[in-house]
Coordinates of C-alpha atoms in Angstrom, one line a residue:
M17 CA 97.4 26.0 49.4
I18 CA 94.5 24.3 50.9
A19 CA 92.4 24.8 47.8
S20 CA 94.9 23.2 45.7
F21 CA 95.3 20.2 48.0
S22 CA 91.4 19.7 48.1
L23 CA 91.4 20.0 44.3
K24 CA 93.8 17.4 43.9
N25 CA 92.1 15.1 46.2
L26 CA 88.8 15.7 44.4
K27 CA 90.3 14.7 41.1
F28 CA 91.9 11.7 42.7
L29 CA 88.6 10.6 44.2
I30 CA 86.8 11.2 40.9
A31 CA 89.4 8.9 39.0
I32 CA 88.9 6.1 41.7
C33 CA 85.1 6.2 41.4
L34 CA 85.5 6.1 37.5
L35 CA 87.8 3.3 37.8
I36 CA 85.4 1.4 40.1
T37 CA 82.4 2.1 38.0
T38 CA 84.2 0.7 34.8
I39 CA 85.2 -2.5 36.5
G40 CA 81.8 -3.1 38.0
T41 CA 80.2 -2.4 34.6
S42 CA 82.7 -4.9 32.9
Q43 CA 82.0 -7.3 35.7
E44 CA 78.1 -7.1 35.1
K45 CA 78.4 -7.3 31.4
D46 CA 80.4 -10.7 31.9
I47 CA 77.9 -11.9 34.2
F48 CA 75.0 -11.3 31.9
K49 CA 76.7 -12.6 28.8
N50 CA 77.3 -16.0 30.6
L51 CA 73.7 -15.9 32.0
N52 CA 72.2 -15.4 28.6
R53 CA 74.4 -18.0 27.2
I54 CA 73.2 -20.6 29.9
I55 CA 69.4 -19.4 29.4
K56 CA 69.9 -20.1 25.6
N57 CA 71.2 -23.7 26.5
S58 CA 68.6 -24.3 29.2
S59 CA 67.0 -27.1 27.1
K60 CA 70.3 -29.0 27.4
Y61 CA 70.1 -29.1 31.2
D62 CA 66.5 -30.0 31.0
E63 CA 67.4 -33.0 28.9
E64 CA 70.1 -34.1 31.3
K65 CA 67.3 -34.0 34.0
R66 CA 64.8 -35.8 31.7
F67 CA 67.5 -38.6 31.2
E68 CA 68.0 -39.1 34.9
I69 CA 64.2 -39.3 35.4
D70 CA 63.9 -41.8 32.5
S71 CA 66.8 -44.0 34.0
I72 CA 64.7 -44.4 37.3
R73 CA 61.4 -44.9 35.4
T74 CA 62.8 -47.8 33.4
I75 CA 64.1 -49.4 36.6
L76 CA 60.6 -48.7 38.2
K77 CA 58.8 -50.3 35.2
K78 CA 61.0 -53.5 35.6
T79 CA 60.3 -53.8 39.4
K80 CA 58.1 -56.5 40.5
K81 CA 54.7 -55.5 41.6
N82 CA 54.8 -57.3 44.8
D83 CA 58.2 -55.7 45.9
L84 CA 56.5 -52.8 47.6
L85 CA 59.5 -51.6 49.5
V86 CA 61.6 -51.1 46.4
Q87 CA 58.6 -49.5 44.5
Y88 CA 58.3 -47.0 47.4
Q89 CA 62.0 -46.1 47.2
L90 CA 62.0 -45.6 43.4
N91 CA 58.6 -43.6 43.5
E92 CA 60.3 -41.4 46.2
Q93 CA 63.2 -41.0 44.0
M94 CA 61.2 -39.9 41.3
F95 CA 59.4 -37.5 43.7
Y96 CA 62.7 -35.8 44.5
Q97 CA 63.6 -35.7 40.8
F98 CA 60.6 -33.7 40.0
K99 CA 60.3 -31.8 43.3
F100 CA 62.0 -28.6 41.9
F101 CA 61.4 -29.5 38.2
K102 CA 57.6 -30.1 37.9
R103 CA 55.0 -29.9 40.4
D104 CA 52.3 -32.1 39.2
S105 CA 54.6 -35.0 38.5
A106 CA 56.1 -34.7 41.7
F107 CA 52.8 -34.7 43.5
Y108 CA 51.8 -37.8 41.5
Y109 CA 54.8 -39.7 42.8
G110 CA 54.3 -38.3 46.3
I111 CA 50.9 -39.8 46.3
K112 CA 51.9 -43.1 44.9
S113 CA 54.7 -43.3 47.5
K114 CA 52.1 -42.6 50.3
D115 CA 49.9 -45.3 48.7
L116 CA 52.7 -47.9 48.9
A117 CA 53.7 -46.8 52.5
L118 CA 50.1 -47.4 53.6
K119 CA 50.2 -50.9 51.9
I120 CA 53.6 -51.7 53.6
N121 CA 51.9 -50.2 56.9
D122 CA 55.1 -48.5 57.8
K123 CA 54.6 -45.4 60.1
V124 CA 58.0 -43.9 59.2
L125 CA 57.3 -44.3 55.4
I126 CA 53.8 -42.8 55.7
S127 CA 55.4 -39.9 57.6
N128 CA 57.9 -39.2 54.9
A129 CA 55.4 -39.3 52.2
N130 CA 53.1 -36.9 54.1
M131 CA 56.0 -34.7 54.7
N132 CA 57.0 -34.6 50.9
L133 CA 53.4 -34.0 49.9
A134 CA 53.3 -31.0 52.3
D135 CA 56.7 -29.7 50.9
I136 CA 55.5 -29.9 47.3
C137 CA 52.1 -28.2 48.4
V138 CA 54.0 -25.3 50.0
S139 CA 56.3 -25.0 46.6
S140 CA 53.1 -24.8 44.7
G141 CA 51.2 -22.3 46.8
M142 CA 48.9 -24.7 48.2
Y143 CA 49.1 -23.7 51.9
K144 CA 46.0 -25.3 53.3
E145 CA 46.7 -28.7 51.7
A146 CA 50.2 -28.5 53.1
L147 CA 48.8 -28.1 56.6
D148 CA 46.4 -31.0 56.0
F149 CA 49.3 -33.3 55.0
L150 CA 51.2 -32.2 58.2
E151 CA 48.1 -32.6 60.5
P152 CA 48.7 -36.4 61.1
L153 CA 52.3 -35.8 62.1
K154 CA 51.3 -33.7 65.0
R155 CA 51.2 -36.5 67.4
N156 CA 54.7 -37.5 66.7
E157 CA 56.3 -34.0 66.8
A158 CA 58.9 -35.1 69.2
D159 CA 60.4 -38.0 66.9
G160 CA 63.9 -36.7 66.0
N161 CA 63.9 -38.7 62.8
Y162 CA 61.7 -36.1 60.9
G163 CA 61.1 -33.2 63.6
T164 CA 63.5 -30.9 61.8
L165 CA 61.8 -31.4 58.6
Y166 CA 58.5 -31.2 60.0
Y167 CA 59.1 -27.9 61.7
G168 CA 61.0 -26.6 58.7
V169 CA 58.1 -27.1 56.4
L170 CA 55.8 -25.5 58.8
G171 CA 58.1 -22.5 59.2
R172 CA 58.4 -22.1 55.4
C173 CA 54.6 -22.6 54.9
Y174 CA 53.6 -19.7 57.5
G175 CA 56.5 -17.6 56.2
D176 CA 55.0 -17.8 52.6
M177 CA 51.5 -17.2 53.7
A178 CA 52.5 -14.2 55.7
E179 CA 54.2 -12.8 52.6
Y180 CA 51.1 -13.3 50.5
S181 CA 48.8 -12.1 53.1
N182 CA 47.2 -8.5 52.5
I183 CA 45.7 -8.3 56.3
P184 CA 48.3 -7.0 58.8
Y185 CA 46.5 -9.1 61.6
F186 CA 47.0 -12.4 59.8
Q187 CA 50.3 -11.4 58.6
K188 CA 51.7 -10.9 62.1
E189 CA 50.2 -14.2 63.3
Y190 CA 51.7 -16.1 60.3
N191 CA 55.2 -14.4 60.9
D192 CA 55.0 -15.2 64.6
L193 CA 54.4 -18.9 63.7
A194 CA 56.8 -19.0 60.9
R195 CA 59.4 -17.6 63.5
K196 CA 58.5 -20.1 66.2
Y197 CA 58.6 -23.2 63.9
R198 CA 62.1 -22.2 62.3
E199 CA 63.6 -21.7 65.8
K200 CA 62.2 -25.2 66.7
A201 CA 63.6 -26.8 63.4
L202 CA 67.0 -25.3 64.3
S203 CA 67.0 -26.7 67.9
L204 CA 66.4 -30.2 66.4
T205 CA 68.9 -29.8 63.6
Q206 CA 72.3 -31.6 63.9
E207 CA 75.1 -29.1 64.3
G208 CA 77.6 -29.2 61.5
D209 CA 75.0 -30.0 58.7
F210 CA 74.2 -27.6 55.8
F211 CA 70.7 -27.1 56.8
Y212 CA 71.9 -26.2 60.4
F213 CA 74.1 -23.2 59.1
F214 CA 71.5 -22.2 56.6
L215 CA 68.7 -22.2 59.1
K216 CA 70.5 -20.4 61.6
A217 CA 71.7 -17.6 59.1
F218 CA 68.2 -17.5 57.7
N219 CA 66.5 -16.8 61.1
K220 CA 68.9 -14.0 61.7
S221 CA 68.1 -12.5 58.4
K222 CA 64.3 -12.8 59.1
N223 CA 64.8 -11.1 62.4
N224 CA 66.5 -8.3 60.6
Q225 CA 70.2 -9.2 62.1
L226 CA 71.2 -8.6 58.4
T227 CA 74.9 -7.9 59.2
E228 CA 75.4 -11.1 60.9
A229 CA 73.4 -13.2 58.6
L230 CA 75.4 -12.0 55.7
T231 CA 78.6 -13.0 57.5
E232 CA 77.3 -16.3 58.1
F233 CA 76.0 -16.8 54.6
N234 CA 79.3 -15.9 53.2
I235 CA 81.1 -18.4 55.5
L236 CA 78.5 -21.0 54.4
L237 CA 79.3 -20.3 50.7
K238 CA 82.9 -21.2 51.1
K239 CA 81.9 -24.7 52.2
K240 CA 81.8 -27.6 49.8
N241 CA 77.9 -27.6 49.2
K242 CA 75.8 -29.1 46.7
R243 CA 75.0 -27.1 43.6
H244 CA 71.3 -26.6 44.7
D245 CA 72.3 -25.8 48.2
N246 CA 74.7 -23.1 46.9
A247 CA 71.9 -21.6 44.8
L248 CA 69.9 -21.1 48.2
V249 CA 72.9 -19.4 49.7
H250 CA 73.5 -17.0 46.9
Y251 CA 69.8 -16.2 46.7
M252 CA 69.7 -15.5 50.5
L253 CA 72.8 -13.2 49.9
G254 CA 71.1 -11.3 47.1
D255 CA 68.2 -10.8 49.3
I256 CA 70.1 -9.3 52.0
Y257 CA 72.1 -7.0 49.8
Q258 CA 69.0 -6.0 48.3
K259 CA 67.5 -5.1 51.7
L260 CA 70.9 -3.2 52.7
G261 CA 70.4 -1.1 49.5
D262 CA 73.5 -2.7 47.8
S263 CA 71.9 -3.7 44.4
D264 CA 75.2 -4.4 42.5
N265 CA 76.1 -7.1 45.1
A266 CA 72.5 -8.3 45.0
I267 CA 72.6 -8.6 41.3
V268 CA 75.8 -10.6 41.4
H269 CA 74.4 -13.2 43.9
F270 CA 70.9 -13.4 42.4
A271 CA 72.7 -14.2 38.9
D272 CA 74.8 -16.8 40.5
A273 CA 71.6 -18.3 42.0
V274 CA 69.8 -18.3 38.4
I275 CA 72.7 -20.0 36.8
S276 CA 72.8 -22.8 39.4
D277 CA 69.0 -23.1 39.1
I278 CA 69.2 -23.4 35.4
E279 CA 72.1 -25.9 35.4
T280 CA 70.3 -28.1 37.9
A281 CA 67.0 -27.8 35.9
T282 CA 65.2 -26.0 39.0
K283 CA 62.1 -24.7 37.7
E284 CA 60.7 -23.4 41.1
S285 CA 63.0 -20.4 41.4
L286 CA 62.4 -17.0 43.0
A287 CA 66.0 -15.7 42.2
I288 CA 65.3 -15.2 38.6
I289 CA 62.1 -13.1 39.2
K290 CA 64.1 -11.0 41.9
L291 CA 67.0 -10.4 39.5
S292 CA 64.7 -9.4 36.8
E293 CA 62.8 -6.9 39.1
L294 CA 66.1 -5.3 40.1
L295 CA 67.2 -5.0 36.5
F296 CA 64.2 -3.6 35.7
K297 CA 64.6 -0.8 38.5
K298 CA 68.0 -0.2 37.1
G299 CA 66.5 0.4 33.6
D300 CA 68.2 -2.7 32.0
L301 CA 65.1 -3.7 30.1
K302 CA 66.7 -6.1 27.7
N303 CA 68.2 -8.4 30.4
A304 CA 65.1 -7.9 32.7
S305 CA 62.9 -8.8 29.6
I306 CA 64.9 -12.1 28.9
L307 CA 64.9 -13.2 32.5
I308 CA 61.2 -12.4 33.1
Q309 CA 60.3 -14.4 29.9
K310 CA 62.3 -17.3 31.4
A311 CA 60.8 -17.0 34.7
N312 CA 57.2 -17.0 33.1
E313 CA 58.1 -20.3 31.1
D314 CA 59.4 -21.9 34.2
A315 CA 56.5 -20.9 36.3
F316 CA 54.0 -22.4 33.8
F317 CA 56.1 -25.5 33.2
Y318 CA 56.4 -26.0 37.1
G319 CA 52.8 -25.0 37.8
A320 CA 53.6 -22.9 41.0
Q321 CA 50.6 -20.5 41.5
Q322 CA 52.6 -17.8 43.4
R323 CA 55.3 -17.8 40.9
K324 CA 52.9 -17.0 38.3
I325 CA 51.3 -14.2 40.4
Q326 CA 54.9 -12.7 41.1
V327 CA 55.9 -12.9 37.3
G328 CA 52.4 -11.4 36.3
A329 CA 53.0 -8.4 38.5
I330 CA 56.4 -7.7 36.8
L331 CA 56.0 -8.7 33.3
P332 CA 53.3 -6.1 32.2
L333 CA 55.5 -3.4 33.9
I334 CA 58.5 -4.4 31.6
A335 CA 56.3 -4.8 28.5
Q336 CA 54.8 -1.2 29.2
E337 CA 58.3 0.3 29.7
I338 CA 59.6 -1.6 26.5
L339 CA 56.4 -0.2 24.6
Q340 CA 57.0 3.4 25.8
N341 CA 60.8 3.0 24.7
V342 CA 59.5 1.9 21.3
E343 CA 57.3 4.8 21.0
K344 CA 60.2 7.2 22.0
E345 CA 62.4 5.4 19.5
K346 CA 59.8 5.9 16.7
Q347 CA 59.5 9.8 17.6
R348 CA 63.5 9.9 17.3
I349 CA 63.7 8.1 14.1
Y350 CA 60.9 10.4 12.6
W351 CA 62.8 13.6 13.4
Q352 CA 66.0 11.8 12.4
Y353 CA 64.3 11.2 9.0
I354 CA 63.3 14.9 8.7
I355 CA 66.9 15.8 9.3
V356 CA 68.3 13.2 7.0
S357 CA 66.0 14.2 4.1
S358 CA 67.2 18.0 4.5
L359 CA 70.9 17.0 4.5
L360 CA 70.1 14.6 1.5
I361 CA 68.8 17.5 -0.5
L362 CA 71.7 19.7 0.4
A363 CA 74.2 16.7 -0.4
I364 CA 72.3 16.3 -3.8
C365 CA 73.1 19.9 -4.8
F366 CA 76.9 19.6 -3.6
V367 CA 77.0 16.4 -5.7
I368 CA 75.9 18.4 -8.9
I369 CA 78.6 21.1 -8.2
I370 CA 81.1 18.7 -7.6
Y371 CA 80.3 16.7 -10.7
F372 CA 81.0 19.7 -12.8
Q373 CA 84.1 20.5 -11.1
Y374 CA 85.1 16.8 -11.4
R375 CA 84.7 16.9 -15.2
K376 CA 87.1 19.8 -15.5
L377 CA 89.6 18.1 -13.4
N378 CA 89.2 14.7 -15.2
K379 CA 90.8 16.1 -18.2
A380 CA 93.9 17.3 -16.2
K381 CA 94.1 13.9 -14.3
K382 CA 94.0 12.0 -17.5
I383 CA 97.3 13.6 -18.7
I384 CA 98.9 13.1 -15.5
A385 CA 97.7 9.5 -15.3
D386 CA 99.2 8.5 -18.6
A387 CA 102.6 10.0 -17.4
H388 CA 102.2 8.1 -14.2
Q389 CA 101.3 4.8 -16.0
N390 CA 104.5 5.1 -18.1
L391 CA 106.6 5.6 -14.8
E392 CA 104.8 2.7 -13.2
S393 CA 105.4 0.4 -16.3
I394 CA 109.2 1.4 -16.0
N395 CA 109.2 0.8 -12.3
K396 CA 107.6 -2.6 -12.6
Q397 CA 110.3 -3.7 -15.1
L398 CA 113.0 -2.5 -12.7
R399 CA 111.2 -4.5 -9.7
S400 CA 111.1 -7.4 -11.9
V401 CA 114.9 -7.2 -12.5
N402 CA 115.7 -6.7 -9.0
D403 CA 113.5 -9.6 -7.8
K404 CA 115.4 -11.9 -10.3
I405 CA 118.7 -10.7 -9.0
K406 CA 117.6 -11.2 -5.4
S407 CA 116.4 -14.7 -6.3
R408 CA 119.5 -15.6 -7.9
N409 CA 121.7 -14.3 -5.0
I410 CA 119.4 -16.5 -2.7
E411 CA 120.1 -19.4 -4.9
I412 CA 123.8 -18.8 -5.1
K413 CA 124.1 -18.6 -1.2
Q414 CA 122.3 -21.8 -1.0
V415 CA 124.5 -23.5 -3.4
N416 CA 127.6 -22.2 -1.7
K417 CA 126.3 -23.5 1.8
Q418 CA 125.5 -26.9 0.3
L419 CA 129.1 -27.0 -1.3
L420 CA 130.6 -26.0 2.0
E421 CA 128.7 -28.6 3.8
A422 CA 129.4 -31.3 1.1
N423 CA 133.3 -30.3 1.3
K424 CA 133.3 -30.5 5.1
I425 CA 131.5 -33.9 5.1
K426 CA 133.8 -35.2 2.2
E427 CA 136.8 -34.2 4.2
E428 CA 135.7 -35.8 7.4
Y429 CA 134.6 -38.9 5.9
L430 CA 137.4 -39.2 3.6
G431 CA 139.8 -39.0 6.5
L432 CA 137.8 -41.6 8.4
F433 CA 137.8 -43.9 5.4
F434 CA 141.5 -43.9 5.0
T435 CA 142.2 -44.2 8.6
Q436 CA 139.7 -47.1 8.8
Y437 CA 141.2 -48.6 5.6
D438 CA 144.7 -48.7 7.0
A439 CA 143.6 -50.2 10.3
I440 CA 141.4 -52.8 8.5
F441 CA 144.2 -53.6 6.0
E442 CA 146.9 -54.0 8.8
K443 CA 144.7 -56.2 10.7
F444 CA 143.5 -58.1 7.7
N445 CA 147.4 -58.6 6.7
F446 CA 148.2 -59.8 10.0
F447 CA 145.4 -62.3 10.1
M448 CA 146.3 -63.7 6.7
I449 CA 150.1 -64.1 7.6
T450 CA 149.1 -65.8 10.8
I451 CA 146.7 -68.3 9.2
K452 CA 149.1 -68.9 6.3
K453 CA 151.8 -69.5 8.9
Y454 CA 149.6 -72.3 10.7
I455 CA 148.7 -73.7 7.5
D456 CA 152.2 -74.1 6.4
E457 CA 153.0 -75.7 9.9
E458 CA 149.9 -78.0 9.2
N459 CA 148.6 -76.6 12.5
Y460 CA 144.9 -76.6 11.5
E461 CA 143.6 -76.5 15.1
K462 CA 145.3 -73.1 15.8
A463 CA 144.3 -71.8 12.4
K464 CA 140.5 -72.9 13.1
R465 CA 140.7 -71.1 16.5
N466 CA 142.3 -68.2 15.1
I467 CA 139.5 -67.8 12.3
S468 CA 136.7 -68.3 14.9
S469 CA 138.3 -65.7 17.2
Y470 CA 137.7 -63.1 14.4
D471 CA 134.4 -61.3 15.4
L472 CA 133.1 -59.7 12.1
K473 CA 130.0 -58.4 14.2
R474 CA 132.3 -56.3 16.6
E475 CA 134.4 -55.2 13.6
K476 CA 131.2 -53.9 12.0
E477 CA 130.1 -52.2 15.3
K478 CA 133.3 -50.5 15.6
L479 CA 133.1 -49.2 12.0
L480 CA 129.4 -47.9 13.0
E481 CA 130.8 -46.3 16.2
N482 CA 133.7 -44.6 14.2
F483 CA 130.8 -43.4 11.8
D484 CA 128.8 -42.1 14.7
T485 CA 131.9 -40.3 16.3
A486 CA 132.6 -38.6 12.8
F487 CA 129.0 -37.7 12.2
I488 CA 128.5 -36.1 15.9
N489 CA 131.9 -34.2 15.2
L490 CA 130.2 -32.9 12.0
F491 CA 126.8 -32.3 13.5
P492 CA 127.3 -31.8 17.2
N493 CA 123.7 -30.6 17.6
F494 CA 122.2 -33.3 15.7
I495 CA 120.6 -35.2 18.7
N496 CA 118.9 -32.1 20.2
E497 CA 117.8 -30.8 16.7
F498 CA 116.2 -34.3 16.0
N499 CA 114.5 -34.4 19.3
S500 CA 113.0 -30.9 18.9
L501 CA 110.9 -32.4 16.0
M502 CA 109.7 -35.3 18.3
K503 CA 106.7 -35.5 20.9
E504 CA 108.0 -35.3 24.3
E505 CA 107.4 -38.9 25.2
Y506 CA 109.3 -40.1 22.1
K507 CA 112.4 -38.1 22.4
I508 CA 115.6 -40.2 22.2
K509 CA 117.7 -39.9 25.3
L510 CA 121.3 -41.3 25.2
D511 CA 123.4 -42.4 28.2
K512 CA 126.8 -41.0 28.8
G513 CA 129.2 -42.7 26.3
Q514 CA 126.3 -44.2 24.3
F515 CA 126.6 -43.9 20.5
L516 CA 123.7 -43.3 17.9
T517 CA 120.7 -45.5 18.1
K518 CA 119.4 -47.3 14.9
E519 CA 116.9 -44.6 14.1
L520 CA 119.5 -41.9 14.7
R521 CA 122.0 -43.7 12.4
I522 CA 119.4 -44.0 9.6
Y523 CA 118.8 -40.3 9.7
A524 CA 122.3 -39.5 10.0
L525 CA 122.9 -41.1 6.6
I526 CA 119.9 -39.4 5.3
R527 CA 121.5 -36.2 6.6
L528 CA 124.7 -37.0 4.5
G529 CA 122.7 -37.4 1.3
I530 CA 122.0 -41.2 1.4
T531 CA 118.3 -41.3 0.9
H532 CA 117.8 -44.9 -0.9
N533 CA 116.5 -47.5 1.6
E534 CA 118.5 -50.2 -0.1
I535 CA 121.8 -48.4 0.2
I536 CA 121.0 -47.5 4.0
A537 CA 120.1 -51.2 4.5
Q538 CA 123.4 -52.3 3.0
I539 CA 125.5 -49.8 5.0
L540 CA 123.9 -50.7 8.4
G541 CA 123.3 -54.4 7.8
Y542 CA 119.6 -54.4 8.2
S543 CA 116.7 -55.5 5.8
I544 CA 115.1 -53.0 3.7
N545 CA 111.7 -53.5 5.5
S546 CA 113.5 -52.6 8.8
I547 CA 114.7 -49.5 7.4
Y548 CA 111.2 -48.6 6.3
A549 CA 109.7 -49.7 9.6
Y550 CA 112.1 -47.3 11.8
K551 CA 111.6 -44.5 9.4
T552 CA 107.7 -44.8 9.7
K553 CA 107.9 -45.2 13.5
I554 CA 110.0 -42.0 13.7
R555 CA 107.7 -39.9 11.4
N556 CA 104.5 -41.0 13.1
N557 CA 106.0 -39.9 16.6
S558 CA 107.1 -36.6 15.3
I559 CA 105.2 -33.2 16.2
I560 CA 105.0 -32.4 12.3
N561 CA 103.5 -33.9 9.3
K562 CA 105.1 -37.1 8.6
D563 CA 105.5 -36.4 4.8
D564 CA 107.6 -33.3 5.7
F565 CA 109.7 -34.9 8.4
D566 CA 112.8 -35.6 6.3
Q567 CA 112.8 -32.2 4.7
K568 CA 112.3 -30.4 7.9
L569 CA 115.3 -32.5 9.5
L570 CA 117.6 -31.5 6.8
K571 CA 116.8 -27.9 7.2
K572 CA 117.0 -28.0 11.0
T573 CA 120.3 -29.7 11.5
T574 CA 123.5 -27.5 11.4
L575 CA 127.0 -28.5 10.4
K576 CA 129.8 -27.4 12.5
L577 CA 131.9 -25.1 10.4

């Protein structure tokens, strides 16, 4: 009993594991399909970045030379545009900003320019130069306006130096300094800012408080952050998951970071190198190769020395692995060639045997084929006759339906005609007798008043209303069927007790078989141009081809039988 229970549990667990693996594989395929598409379109995002840069450059060229503050601000904007895009250009505009700040003789602007230059030097792997730019700011460390950035850049500088130092003594010293400056930066950062939450979680990750850092970064990811800030959070999550040994989640977050970096034209990216390295370790050489090639292009475009070194460490390994796989594939193809060649010789022998057997069978098949052909000819003739009979039956049914509709319409409108005729005749007869009486009495005033009281327009409207009533009686679903062919905003809606509109009346006559504009105009009392205009308006506002509207309406409207 226990053994049976354990076996069932084992099967269940295997099924669950297979399901999770399948879902995970499918998710990874979707991620890399999207990522490869974005890599192919990376030039588009670079063009968008260049367009932004050119817009600022145009304004900068038009700015007066003596307007130093505006010149400084525009050069600083150009620095930020190039900061993650191209190192040498960012450095150029950083130097220009500093020169302008010195001319203006503004200490805050000079400090900001030095901070920017130190920041770009760290990104480029120029750590000594970064510290040199930060040196003048030491005396103002307590200044809250830039203290956070100052200590943040220092922490990042010493952190990168520790990462690339091969001597444990210096590595420990740099790590201690990095930790000290990061904590100082956090203490000066305003609570609630993105940088506060990021630095707090970052410090925990560097202090090996990985679970707490993971929680805080996931919370930060749910906030409304800038695209570049989200890329940083995804990178840190990927880094933490990698340290925890969860490569699948690490890959997902690194991929999200890479996508954000490409879409924001960020060339100074570590996420793409990390992702390539992970994929290489998993054996996904195809995607690893695509990513490392892109990372190599970005590193050389941006000009970051440390990124070139990192790419250079992975690129030969991937190339070597690909080369080994190619050699294995060559060996496999060689043995396949040997096997296929042997099978081909055997196949040729079989073909020769089959050929002679085929010739014997061919004679017998010819006799059978001739008989079969005769039967096919007879069957074809029978099918042709059956098709003609079916076609005739369909035509007869259609004619019968049209006759039935015509008879129904004729009955309804003949009854309406005679009813209307009697009413009009009685009214006109009474009108003539009354007028004759007033004339005989020479009471012309009453005769004139009686004539003027006769409202021909109202009589016409009554005739049309009676026409509408008879038509809706024959075609009770006409309005809904008409509206089903119209766009939503042009559907006709009638109030309670309202009769047909002008447009509906025109198409009601068309449904009754009156298609000439001249006759429709005569019946309704409109001009021919008005009829044409109403029809054109309706057709243009329909959901179908305007040339097919009339035929579609005739087929769609149903007669009450």
